[in-house]
PDB file of C-alpha atoms in Angstrom:
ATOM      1  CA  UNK A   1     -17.584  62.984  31.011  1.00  0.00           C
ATOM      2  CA  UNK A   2     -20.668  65.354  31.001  1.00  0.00           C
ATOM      3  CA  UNK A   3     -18.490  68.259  32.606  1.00  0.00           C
ATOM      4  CA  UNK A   4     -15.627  67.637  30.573  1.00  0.00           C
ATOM      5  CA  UNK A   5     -17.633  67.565  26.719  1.00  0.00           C
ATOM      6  CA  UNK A   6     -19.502  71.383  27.779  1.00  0.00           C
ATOM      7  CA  UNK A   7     -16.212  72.368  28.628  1.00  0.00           C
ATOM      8  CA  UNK A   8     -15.023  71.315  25.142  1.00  0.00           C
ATOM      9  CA  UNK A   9     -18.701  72.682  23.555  1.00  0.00           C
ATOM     10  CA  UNK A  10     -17.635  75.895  25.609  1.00  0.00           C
ATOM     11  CA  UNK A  11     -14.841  76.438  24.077  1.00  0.00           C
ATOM     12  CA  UNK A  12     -15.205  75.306  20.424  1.00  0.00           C
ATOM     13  CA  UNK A  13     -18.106  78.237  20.799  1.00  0.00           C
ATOM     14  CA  UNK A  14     -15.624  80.946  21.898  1.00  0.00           C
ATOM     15  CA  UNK A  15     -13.098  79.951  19.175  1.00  0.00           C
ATOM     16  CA  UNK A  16     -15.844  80.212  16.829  1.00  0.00           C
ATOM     17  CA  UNK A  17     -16.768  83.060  17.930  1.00  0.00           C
ATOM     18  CA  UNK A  18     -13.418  84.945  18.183  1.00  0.00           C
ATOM     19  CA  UNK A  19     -12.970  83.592  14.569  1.00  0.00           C
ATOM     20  CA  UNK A  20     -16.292  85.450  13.609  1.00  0.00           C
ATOM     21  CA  UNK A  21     -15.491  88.678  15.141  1.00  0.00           C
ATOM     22  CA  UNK A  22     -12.167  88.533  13.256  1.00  0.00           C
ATOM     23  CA  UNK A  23     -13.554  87.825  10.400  1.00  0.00           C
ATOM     24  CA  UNK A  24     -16.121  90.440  10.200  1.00  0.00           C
ATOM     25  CA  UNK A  25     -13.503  93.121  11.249  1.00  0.00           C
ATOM     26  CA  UNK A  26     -11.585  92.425   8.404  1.00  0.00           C
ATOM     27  CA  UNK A  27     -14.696  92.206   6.181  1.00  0.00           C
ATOM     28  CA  UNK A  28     -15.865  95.766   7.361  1.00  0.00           C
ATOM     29  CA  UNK A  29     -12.204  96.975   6.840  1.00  0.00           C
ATOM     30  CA  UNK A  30     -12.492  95.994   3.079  1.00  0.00           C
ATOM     31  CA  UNK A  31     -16.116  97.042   2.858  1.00  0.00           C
ATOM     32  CA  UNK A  32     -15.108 100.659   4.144  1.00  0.00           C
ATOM     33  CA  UNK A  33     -13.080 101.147   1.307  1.00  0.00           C
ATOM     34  CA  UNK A  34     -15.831 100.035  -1.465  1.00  0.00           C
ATOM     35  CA  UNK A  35     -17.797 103.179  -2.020  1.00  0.00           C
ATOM     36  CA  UNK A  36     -18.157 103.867  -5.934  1.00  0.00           C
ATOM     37  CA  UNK A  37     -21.100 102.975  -8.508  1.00  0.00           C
ATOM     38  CA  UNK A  38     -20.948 103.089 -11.901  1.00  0.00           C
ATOM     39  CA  UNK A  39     -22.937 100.979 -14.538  1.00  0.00           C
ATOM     40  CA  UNK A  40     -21.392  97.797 -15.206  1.00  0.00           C
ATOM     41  CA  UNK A  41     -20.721  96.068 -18.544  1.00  0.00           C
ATOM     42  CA  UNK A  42     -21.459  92.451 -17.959  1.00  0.00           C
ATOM     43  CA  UNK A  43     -21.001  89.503 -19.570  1.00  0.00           C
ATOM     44  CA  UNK A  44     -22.220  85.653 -18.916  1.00  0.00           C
ATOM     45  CA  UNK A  45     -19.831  83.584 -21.313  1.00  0.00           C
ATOM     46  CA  UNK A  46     -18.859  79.219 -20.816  1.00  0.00           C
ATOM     47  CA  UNK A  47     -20.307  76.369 -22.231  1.00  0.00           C
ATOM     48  CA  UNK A  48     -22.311  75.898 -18.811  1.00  0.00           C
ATOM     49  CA  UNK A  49     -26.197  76.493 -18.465  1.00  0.00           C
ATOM     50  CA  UNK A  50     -27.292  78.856 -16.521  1.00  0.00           C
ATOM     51  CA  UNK A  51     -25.765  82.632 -18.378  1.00  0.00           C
ATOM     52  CA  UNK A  52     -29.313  83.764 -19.431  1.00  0.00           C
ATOM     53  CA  UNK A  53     -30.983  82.327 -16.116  1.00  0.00           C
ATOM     54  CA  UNK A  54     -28.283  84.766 -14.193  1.00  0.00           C
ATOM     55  CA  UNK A  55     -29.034  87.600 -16.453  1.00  0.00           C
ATOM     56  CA  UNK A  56     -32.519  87.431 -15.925  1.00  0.00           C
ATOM     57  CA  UNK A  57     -32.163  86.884 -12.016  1.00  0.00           C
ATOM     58  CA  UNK A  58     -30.869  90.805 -12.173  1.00  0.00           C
ATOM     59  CA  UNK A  59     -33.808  91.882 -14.034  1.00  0.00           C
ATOM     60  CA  UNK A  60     -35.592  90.183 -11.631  1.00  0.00           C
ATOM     61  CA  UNK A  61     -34.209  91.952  -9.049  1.00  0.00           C
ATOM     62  CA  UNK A  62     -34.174  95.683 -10.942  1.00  0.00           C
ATOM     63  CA  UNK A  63     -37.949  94.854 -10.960  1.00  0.00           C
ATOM     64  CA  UNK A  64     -38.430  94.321  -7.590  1.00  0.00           C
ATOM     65  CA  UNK A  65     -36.956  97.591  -7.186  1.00  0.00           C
ATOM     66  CA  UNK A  66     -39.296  99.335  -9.445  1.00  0.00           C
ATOM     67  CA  UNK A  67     -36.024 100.096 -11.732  1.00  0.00           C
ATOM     68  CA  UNK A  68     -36.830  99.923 -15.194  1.00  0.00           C
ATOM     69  CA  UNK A  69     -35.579  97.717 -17.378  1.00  0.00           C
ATOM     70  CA  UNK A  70     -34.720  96.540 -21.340  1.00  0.00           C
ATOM     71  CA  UNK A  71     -34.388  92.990 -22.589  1.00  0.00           C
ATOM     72  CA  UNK A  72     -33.375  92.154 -26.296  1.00  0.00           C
ATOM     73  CA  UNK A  73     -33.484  88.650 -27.258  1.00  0.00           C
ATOM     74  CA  UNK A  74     -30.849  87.792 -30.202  1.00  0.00           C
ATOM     75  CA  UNK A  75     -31.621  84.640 -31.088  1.00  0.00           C
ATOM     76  CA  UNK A  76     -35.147  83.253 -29.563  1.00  0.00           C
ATOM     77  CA  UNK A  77     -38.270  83.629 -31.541  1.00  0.00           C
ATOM     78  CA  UNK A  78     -41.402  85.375 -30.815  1.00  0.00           C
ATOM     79  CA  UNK A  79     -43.008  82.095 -31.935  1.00  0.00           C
ATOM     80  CA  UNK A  80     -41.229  80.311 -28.837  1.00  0.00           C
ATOM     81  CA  UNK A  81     -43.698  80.481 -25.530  1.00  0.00           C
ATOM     82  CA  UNK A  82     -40.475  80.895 -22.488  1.00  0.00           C
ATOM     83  CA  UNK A  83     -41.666  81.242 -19.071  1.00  0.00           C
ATOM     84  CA  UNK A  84     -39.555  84.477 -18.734  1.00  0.00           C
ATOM     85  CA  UNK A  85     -41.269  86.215 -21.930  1.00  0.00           C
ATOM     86  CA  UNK A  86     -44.517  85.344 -19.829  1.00  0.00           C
ATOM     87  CA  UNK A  87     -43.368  86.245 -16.788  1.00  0.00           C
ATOM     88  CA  UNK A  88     -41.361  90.311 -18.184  1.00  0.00           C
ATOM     89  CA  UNK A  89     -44.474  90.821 -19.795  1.00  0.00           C
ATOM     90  CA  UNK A  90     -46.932  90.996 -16.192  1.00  0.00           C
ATOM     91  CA  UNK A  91     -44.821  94.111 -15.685  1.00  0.00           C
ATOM     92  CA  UNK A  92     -45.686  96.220 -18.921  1.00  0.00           C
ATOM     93  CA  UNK A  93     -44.448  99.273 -16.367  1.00  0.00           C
ATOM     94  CA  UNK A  94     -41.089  98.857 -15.742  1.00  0.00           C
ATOM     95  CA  UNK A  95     -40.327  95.944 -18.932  1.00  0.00           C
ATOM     96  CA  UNK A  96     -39.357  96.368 -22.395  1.00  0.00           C
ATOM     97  CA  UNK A  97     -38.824  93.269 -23.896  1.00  0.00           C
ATOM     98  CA  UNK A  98     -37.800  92.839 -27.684  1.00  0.00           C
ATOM     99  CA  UNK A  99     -37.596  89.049 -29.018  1.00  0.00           C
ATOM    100  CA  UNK A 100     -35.443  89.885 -32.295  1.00  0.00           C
ATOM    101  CA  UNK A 101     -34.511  86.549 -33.259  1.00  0.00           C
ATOM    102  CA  UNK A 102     -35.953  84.009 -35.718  1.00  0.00           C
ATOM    103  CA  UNK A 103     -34.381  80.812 -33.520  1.00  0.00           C
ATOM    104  CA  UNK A 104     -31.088  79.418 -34.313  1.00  0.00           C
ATOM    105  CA  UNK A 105     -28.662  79.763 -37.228  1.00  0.00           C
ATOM    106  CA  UNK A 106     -29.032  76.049 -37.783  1.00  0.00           C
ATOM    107  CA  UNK A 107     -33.015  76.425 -37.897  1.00  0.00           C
ATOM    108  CA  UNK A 108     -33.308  79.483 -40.500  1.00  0.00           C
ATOM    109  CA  UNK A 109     -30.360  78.347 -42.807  1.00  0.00           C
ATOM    110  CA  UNK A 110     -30.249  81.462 -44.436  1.00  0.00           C
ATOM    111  CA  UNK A 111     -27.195  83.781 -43.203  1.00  0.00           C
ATOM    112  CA  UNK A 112     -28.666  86.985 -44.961  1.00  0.00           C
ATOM    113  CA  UNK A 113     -31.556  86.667 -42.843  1.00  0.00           C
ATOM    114  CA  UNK A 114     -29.685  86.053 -39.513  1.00  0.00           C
ATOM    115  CA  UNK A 115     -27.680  88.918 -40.019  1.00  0.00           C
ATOM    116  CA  UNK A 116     -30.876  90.994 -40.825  1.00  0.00           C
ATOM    117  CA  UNK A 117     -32.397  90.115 -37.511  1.00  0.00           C
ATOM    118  CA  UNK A 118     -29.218  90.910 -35.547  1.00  0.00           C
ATOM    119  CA  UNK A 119     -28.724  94.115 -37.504  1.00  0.00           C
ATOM    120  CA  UNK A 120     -32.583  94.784 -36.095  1.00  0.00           C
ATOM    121  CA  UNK A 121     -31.588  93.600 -32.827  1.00  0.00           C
ATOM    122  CA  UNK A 122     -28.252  95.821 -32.244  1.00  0.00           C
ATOM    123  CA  UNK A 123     -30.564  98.705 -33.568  1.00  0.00           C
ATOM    124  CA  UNK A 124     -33.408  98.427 -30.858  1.00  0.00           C
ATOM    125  CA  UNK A 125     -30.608  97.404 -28.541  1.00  0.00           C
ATOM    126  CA  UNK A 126     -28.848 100.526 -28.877  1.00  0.00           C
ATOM    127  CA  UNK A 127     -31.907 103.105 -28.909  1.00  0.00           C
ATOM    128  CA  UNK A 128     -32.597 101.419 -25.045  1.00  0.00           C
ATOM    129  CA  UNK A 129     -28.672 101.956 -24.089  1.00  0.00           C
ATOM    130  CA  UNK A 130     -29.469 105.456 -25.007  1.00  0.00           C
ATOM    131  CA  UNK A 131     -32.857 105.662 -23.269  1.00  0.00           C
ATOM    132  CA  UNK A 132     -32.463 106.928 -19.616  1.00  0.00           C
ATOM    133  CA  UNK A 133     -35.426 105.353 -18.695  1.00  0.00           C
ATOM    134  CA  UNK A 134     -33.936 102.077 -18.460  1.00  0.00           C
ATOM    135  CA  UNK A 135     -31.392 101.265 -15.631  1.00  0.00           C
ATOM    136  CA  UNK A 136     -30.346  97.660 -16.969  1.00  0.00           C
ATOM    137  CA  UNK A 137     -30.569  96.305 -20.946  1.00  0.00           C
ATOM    138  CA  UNK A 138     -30.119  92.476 -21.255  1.00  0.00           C
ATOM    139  CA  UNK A 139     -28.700  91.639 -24.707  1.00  0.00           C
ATOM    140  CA  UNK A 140     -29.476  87.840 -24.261  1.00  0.00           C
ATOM    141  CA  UNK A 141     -27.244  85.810 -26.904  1.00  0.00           C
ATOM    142  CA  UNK A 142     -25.767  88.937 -28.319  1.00  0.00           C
ATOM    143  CA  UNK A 143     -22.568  86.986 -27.895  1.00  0.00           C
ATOM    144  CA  UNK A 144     -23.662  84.511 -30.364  1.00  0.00           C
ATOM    145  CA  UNK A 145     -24.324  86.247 -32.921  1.00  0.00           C
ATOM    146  CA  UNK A 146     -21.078  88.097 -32.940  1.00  0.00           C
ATOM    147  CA  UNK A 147     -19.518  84.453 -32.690  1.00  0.00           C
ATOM    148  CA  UNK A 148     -21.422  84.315 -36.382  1.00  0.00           C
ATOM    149  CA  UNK A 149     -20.165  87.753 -37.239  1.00  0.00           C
ATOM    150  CA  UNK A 150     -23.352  88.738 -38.293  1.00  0.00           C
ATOM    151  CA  UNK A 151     -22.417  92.086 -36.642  1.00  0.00           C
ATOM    152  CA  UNK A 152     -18.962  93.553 -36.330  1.00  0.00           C
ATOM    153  CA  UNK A 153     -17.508  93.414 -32.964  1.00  0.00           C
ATOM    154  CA  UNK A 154     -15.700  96.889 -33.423  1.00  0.00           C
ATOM    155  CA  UNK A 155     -19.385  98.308 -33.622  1.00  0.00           C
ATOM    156  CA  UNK A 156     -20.484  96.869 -30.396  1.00  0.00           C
ATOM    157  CA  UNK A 157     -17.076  97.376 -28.733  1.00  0.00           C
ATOM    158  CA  UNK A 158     -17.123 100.844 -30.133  1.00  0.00           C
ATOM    159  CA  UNK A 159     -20.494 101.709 -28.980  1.00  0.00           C
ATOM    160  CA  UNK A 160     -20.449  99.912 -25.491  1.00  0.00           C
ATOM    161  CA  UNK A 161     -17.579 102.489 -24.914  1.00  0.00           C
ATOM    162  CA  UNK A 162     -18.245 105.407 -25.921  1.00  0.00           C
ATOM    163  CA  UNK A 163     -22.124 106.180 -25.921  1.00  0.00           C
ATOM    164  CA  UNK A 164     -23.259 103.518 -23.154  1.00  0.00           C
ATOM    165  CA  UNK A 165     -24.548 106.192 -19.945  1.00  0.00           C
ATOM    166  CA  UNK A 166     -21.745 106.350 -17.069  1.00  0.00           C
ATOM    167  CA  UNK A 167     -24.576 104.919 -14.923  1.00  0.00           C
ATOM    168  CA  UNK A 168     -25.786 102.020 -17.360  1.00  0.00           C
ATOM    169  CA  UNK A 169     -25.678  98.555 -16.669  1.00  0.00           C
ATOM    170  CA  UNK A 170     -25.905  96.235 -19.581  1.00  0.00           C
ATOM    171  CA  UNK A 171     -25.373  92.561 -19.597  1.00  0.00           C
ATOM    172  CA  UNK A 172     -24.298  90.015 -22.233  1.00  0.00           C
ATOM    173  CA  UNK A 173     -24.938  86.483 -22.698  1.00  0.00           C
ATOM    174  CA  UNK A 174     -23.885  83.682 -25.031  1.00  0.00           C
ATOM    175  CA  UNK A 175     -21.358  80.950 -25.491  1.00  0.00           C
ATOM    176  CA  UNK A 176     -17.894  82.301 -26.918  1.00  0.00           C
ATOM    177  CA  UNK A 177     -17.590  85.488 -25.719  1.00  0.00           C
ATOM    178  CA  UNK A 178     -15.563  88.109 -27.636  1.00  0.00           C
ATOM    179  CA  UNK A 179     -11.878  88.630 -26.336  1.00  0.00           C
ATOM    180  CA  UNK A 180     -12.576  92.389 -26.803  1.00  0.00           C
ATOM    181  CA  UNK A 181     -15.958  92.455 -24.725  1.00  0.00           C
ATOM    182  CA  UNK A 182     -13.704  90.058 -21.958  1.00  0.00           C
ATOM    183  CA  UNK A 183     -10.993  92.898 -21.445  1.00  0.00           C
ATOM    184  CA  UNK A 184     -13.693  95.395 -21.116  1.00  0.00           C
ATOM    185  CA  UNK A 185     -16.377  94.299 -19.400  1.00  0.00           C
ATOM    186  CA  UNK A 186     -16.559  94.664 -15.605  1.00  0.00           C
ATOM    187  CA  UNK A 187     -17.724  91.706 -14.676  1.00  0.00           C
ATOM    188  CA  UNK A 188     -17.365  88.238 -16.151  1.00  0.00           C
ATOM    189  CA  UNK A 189     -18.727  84.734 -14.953  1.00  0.00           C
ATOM    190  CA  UNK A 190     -18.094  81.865 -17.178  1.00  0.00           C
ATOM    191  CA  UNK A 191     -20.515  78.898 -16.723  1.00  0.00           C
ATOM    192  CA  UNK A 192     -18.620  75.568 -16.558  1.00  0.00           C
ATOM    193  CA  UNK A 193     -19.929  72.633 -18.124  1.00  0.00           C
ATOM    194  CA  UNK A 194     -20.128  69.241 -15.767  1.00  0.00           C
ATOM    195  CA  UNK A 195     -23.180  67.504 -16.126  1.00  0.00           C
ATOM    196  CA  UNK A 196     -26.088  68.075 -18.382  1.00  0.00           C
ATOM    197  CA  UNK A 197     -28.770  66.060 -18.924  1.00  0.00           C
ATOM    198  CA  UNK A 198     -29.591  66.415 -22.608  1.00  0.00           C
ATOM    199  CA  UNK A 199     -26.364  63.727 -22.861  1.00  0.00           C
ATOM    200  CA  UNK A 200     -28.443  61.220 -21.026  1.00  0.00           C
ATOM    201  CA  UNK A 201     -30.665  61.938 -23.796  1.00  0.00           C
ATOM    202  CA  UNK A 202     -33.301  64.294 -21.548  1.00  0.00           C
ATOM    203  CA  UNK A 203     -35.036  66.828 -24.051  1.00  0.00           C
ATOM    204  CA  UNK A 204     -34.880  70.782 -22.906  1.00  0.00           C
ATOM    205  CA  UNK A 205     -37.621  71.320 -20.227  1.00  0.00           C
ATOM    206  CA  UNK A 206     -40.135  73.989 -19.773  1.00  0.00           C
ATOM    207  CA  UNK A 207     -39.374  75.709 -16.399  1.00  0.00           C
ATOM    208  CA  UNK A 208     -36.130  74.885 -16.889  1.00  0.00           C
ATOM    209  CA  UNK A 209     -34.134  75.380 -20.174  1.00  0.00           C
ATOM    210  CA  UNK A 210     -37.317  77.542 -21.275  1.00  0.00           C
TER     211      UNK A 210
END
């Protein structure tokens, strides 16, 4: 029985490993042929958590690079204490960080003043797609506030393709992203809502939702 079950452990381990080898020479074969870069347009759309966490996991990563980067906050608050603003703001060297919002439509209840601070916001947001300094530019909840149309979508759409740099990356976030930013962006992950605790009646966490 002893002989027989290494036999069979013997060769399970070669299939494997003839399945491996396969599998890797295909994966090189595909790999050969990817060989362009170009800055991405990027956008993090779906009901799901997790589309600004994502976005900020690639700043994350620009940083630990030493690539500079841009973050513009649509709709948080300078008033609001979020472990990333702590967190962007130990690297004064490679971070610019604009929190343009005044919190959510349903908090300020004044629309003239929502669509002042995204008209600020788009502003600052395109002076850093400009800037060659910065590799990346986050525009965290931009997609929100276009939901509102408190700024035209041509404008962004507009701008995104004509003056964004060839070698840009910029990434969107929000719920309900535009059909217009969908068909040009490069890249688009939509979170899917399954389970969230604030049904159960659990509050938004620090460390977590903030």
């Amino acid at each position: 029985m002893t002989g027989s079950s290494t036999e069979d452990d013997d060769a399970e381990n070669a299939r494997h490993a003839e399945k491996a080898r396969k599998h890797k020479a295909a994966r090189d074969k595909i790999m050969a042929t990817k060989t362009g870069e170009k800055g991405l347009l990027i956008v993090h759309t779906g009901t799901g958590k997790g589309k600004t966490s994502a976005a900020l996991g690639m700043v994350f990563r620009h940083i630990g690079h030493g690539y500079p980067v841009a973050v513009v906050q649509f709709t948080k608050s300078p008033a609001w204490d979020t472990g990333e603003a702590r967190v962007l703001a130990k690297f004064p060297e490679l971070v610019t960080l604009h929190i343009m919002g005044e919190g959510f439509t349903w908090e300020t209840q004044d629309r003239a003043r929502d669509i002042a601070a995204a008209t600020a916001g788009w502003e600052r947001a395109k002076e850093l797609i400009r800037d060659d300094r910065h590799q990346m530019v986050l525009l965290d909840e931009l997609n929100i506030v276009l939901r509102y149309e408190y700024l035209p979508i041509e404008d962004v759409v507009n701008f995104l393709r004509d003056e964004k740099p060839p070698g840009k990356h910029v990434v969107i976030t929000g719920r309900n992203a535009h059909a217009s930013l969908i068909e040009m962006a490069d890249l688009v992950t939509e979170m899917t809502l399954i389970k969230h605790p604030f049904r159960a009646g659990v509050k938004a966490q620090k460390g977590v939702e903030f």
